[in-house]
């Protein structure tokens, strides 16, 4: 998914990592050069949907304008959830 808004420089990646880790999700999050944040996540659908709800709010300083979500099959490629650089 791509997160659009004021989502860089406001601890959004750390927030996403914390929420995903609490939910037992796997994947990662990274800043993109154009100011968006990219998130890839795998896990039980109900946990992913709850994670999406948290991402729509984000941390206190963030402003999320839009989540562009594309659902795909899980690959099992991620052992945990990490911040990618």
mmCIF file of C-alpha atoms in Angstrom:
data_model
loop_
_atom_site.group_PDB
_atom_site.id
_atom_site.type_symbol
_atom_site.label_atom_id
_atom_site.label_comp_id
_atom_site.label_asym_id
_atom_site.label_seq_id
_atom_site.Cartn_x
_atom_site.Cartn_y
_atom_site.Cartn_z
ATOM 1 C CA UNK A 1 0.000 0.000 0.000
ATOM 2 C CA UNK A 2 0.986 3.608 -0.379
ATOM 3 C CA UNK A 3 0.249 6.164 2.322
ATOM 4 C CA UNK A 4 -0.278 9.735 1.148
ATOM 5 C CA UNK A 5 -0.198 12.850 3.342
ATOM 6 C CA UNK A 6 2.192 14.293 5.921
ATOM 7 C CA UNK A 7 3.730 10.910 6.744
ATOM 8 C CA UNK A 8 7.481 11.519 6.646
ATOM 9 C CA UNK A 9 9.386 13.082 9.528
ATOM 10 C CA UNK A 10 6.536 12.356 11.964
ATOM 11 C CA UNK A 11 7.536 8.842 13.203
ATOM 12 C CA UNK A 12 5.087 7.160 10.824
ATOM 13 C CA UNK A 13 7.412 4.245 10.015
ATOM 14 C CA UNK A 14 8.080 3.561 13.705
ATOM 15 C CA UNK A 15 4.329 3.732 14.356
ATOM 16 C CA UNK A 16 3.634 1.254 11.547
ATOM 17 C CA UNK A 17 6.324 -1.104 12.838
ATOM 18 C CA UNK A 18 4.932 -0.993 16.371
ATOM 19 C CA UNK A 19 1.339 -1.613 15.243
ATOM 20 C CA UNK A 20 2.353 -4.453 12.917
ATOM 21 C CA UNK A 21 4.568 -6.110 15.524
ATOM 22 C CA UNK A 22 1.794 -5.968 18.140
ATOM 23 C CA UNK A 23 -0.561 -7.659 15.676
ATOM 24 C CA UNK A 24 1.947 -10.344 14.666
ATOM 25 C CA UNK A 25 2.128 -9.121 11.080
ATOM 26 C CA UNK A 26 5.096 -9.457 8.738
ATOM 27 C CA UNK A 27 6.458 -7.136 6.054
ATOM 28 C CA UNK A 28 8.015 -3.703 6.059
ATOM 29 C CA UNK A 29 7.675 0.017 5.645
ATOM 30 C CA UNK A 30 9.829 2.604 3.824
ATOM 31 C CA UNK A 31 9.824 6.268 2.864
ATOM 32 C CA UNK A 32 9.633 7.040 -0.832
ATOM 33 C CA UNK A 33 11.424 9.960 -2.466
ATOM 34 C CA UNK A 34 8.106 11.611 -3.404
ATOM 35 C CA UNK A 35 6.954 11.983 0.234
ATOM 36 C CA UNK A 36 4.724 8.911 0.385
ATOM 37 C CA UNK A 37 5.284 5.881 2.596
ATOM 38 C CA UNK A 38 5.168 2.351 1.162
ATOM 39 C CA UNK A 39 3.928 -0.509 3.337
ATOM 40 C CA UNK A 40 3.944 -4.219 2.573
ATOM 41 C CA UNK A 41 2.200 -6.428 5.107
ATOM 42 C CA UNK A 42 1.164 -10.076 5.450
ATOM 43 C CA UNK A 43 -0.904 -11.838 8.056
ATOM 44 C CA UNK A 44 -4.439 -12.832 8.964
ATOM 45 C CA UNK A 45 -6.942 -10.677 7.112
ATOM 46 C CA UNK A 46 -8.665 -9.416 10.274
ATOM 47 C CA UNK A 47 -5.289 -8.338 11.707
ATOM 48 C CA UNK A 48 -4.338 -6.640 8.434
ATOM 49 C CA UNK A 49 -7.656 -4.777 8.345
ATOM 50 C CA UNK A 50 -7.161 -3.566 11.942
ATOM 51 C CA UNK A 51 -3.620 -2.497 10.970
ATOM 52 C CA UNK A 52 -5.037 -0.521 8.032
ATOM 53 C CA UNK A 53 -7.414 1.269 10.402
ATOM 54 C CA UNK A 54 -4.452 2.249 12.610
ATOM 55 C CA UNK A 55 -2.486 3.461 9.576
ATOM 56 C CA UNK A 56 -5.380 5.692 8.525
ATOM 57 C CA UNK A 57 -4.916 7.595 11.801
ATOM 58 C CA UNK A 58 -1.142 7.313 12.217
ATOM 59 C CA UNK A 59 0.905 8.909 14.994
ATOM 60 C CA UNK A 60 -0.041 12.264 16.529
ATOM 61 C CA UNK A 61 1.930 14.495 14.124
ATOM 62 C CA UNK A 62 0.900 12.679 10.944
ATOM 63 C CA UNK A 63 -1.873 13.609 8.546
ATOM 64 C CA UNK A 64 -3.021 10.723 6.386
ATOM 65 C CA UNK A 65 -4.881 11.918 3.311
ATOM 66 C CA UNK A 66 -5.249 8.559 1.605
ATOM 67 C CA UNK A 67 -4.248 4.895 1.675
ATOM 68 C CA UNK A 68 -3.892 3.271 -1.733
ATOM 69 C CA UNK A 69 -4.292 -0.438 -0.977
ATOM 70 C CA UNK A 70 -3.680 -3.301 -3.365
ATOM 71 C CA UNK A 71 -4.486 -6.784 -2.044
ATOM 72 C CA UNK A 72 -2.308 -9.680 -3.223
ATOM 73 C CA UNK A 73 -1.562 -13.206 -2.107
ATOM 74 C CA UNK A 74 0.950 -13.683 0.696
ATOM 75 C CA UNK A 75 4.480 -14.676 -0.289
ATOM 76 C CA UNK A 76 5.852 -15.672 3.121
ATOM 77 C CA UNK A 77 9.030 -13.749 2.308
ATOM 78 C CA UNK A 78 9.145 -11.740 5.546
ATOM 79 C CA UNK A 79 10.079 -13.223 8.958
ATOM 80 C CA UNK A 80 8.870 -10.123 10.849
ATOM 81 C CA UNK A 81 7.981 -6.461 10.242
ATOM 82 C CA UNK A 82 10.870 -4.061 9.645
ATOM 83 C CA UNK A 83 11.638 -0.509 8.679
ATOM 84 C CA UNK A 84 13.354 -0.625 5.297
ATOM 85 C CA UNK A 85 15.929 2.000 4.351
#
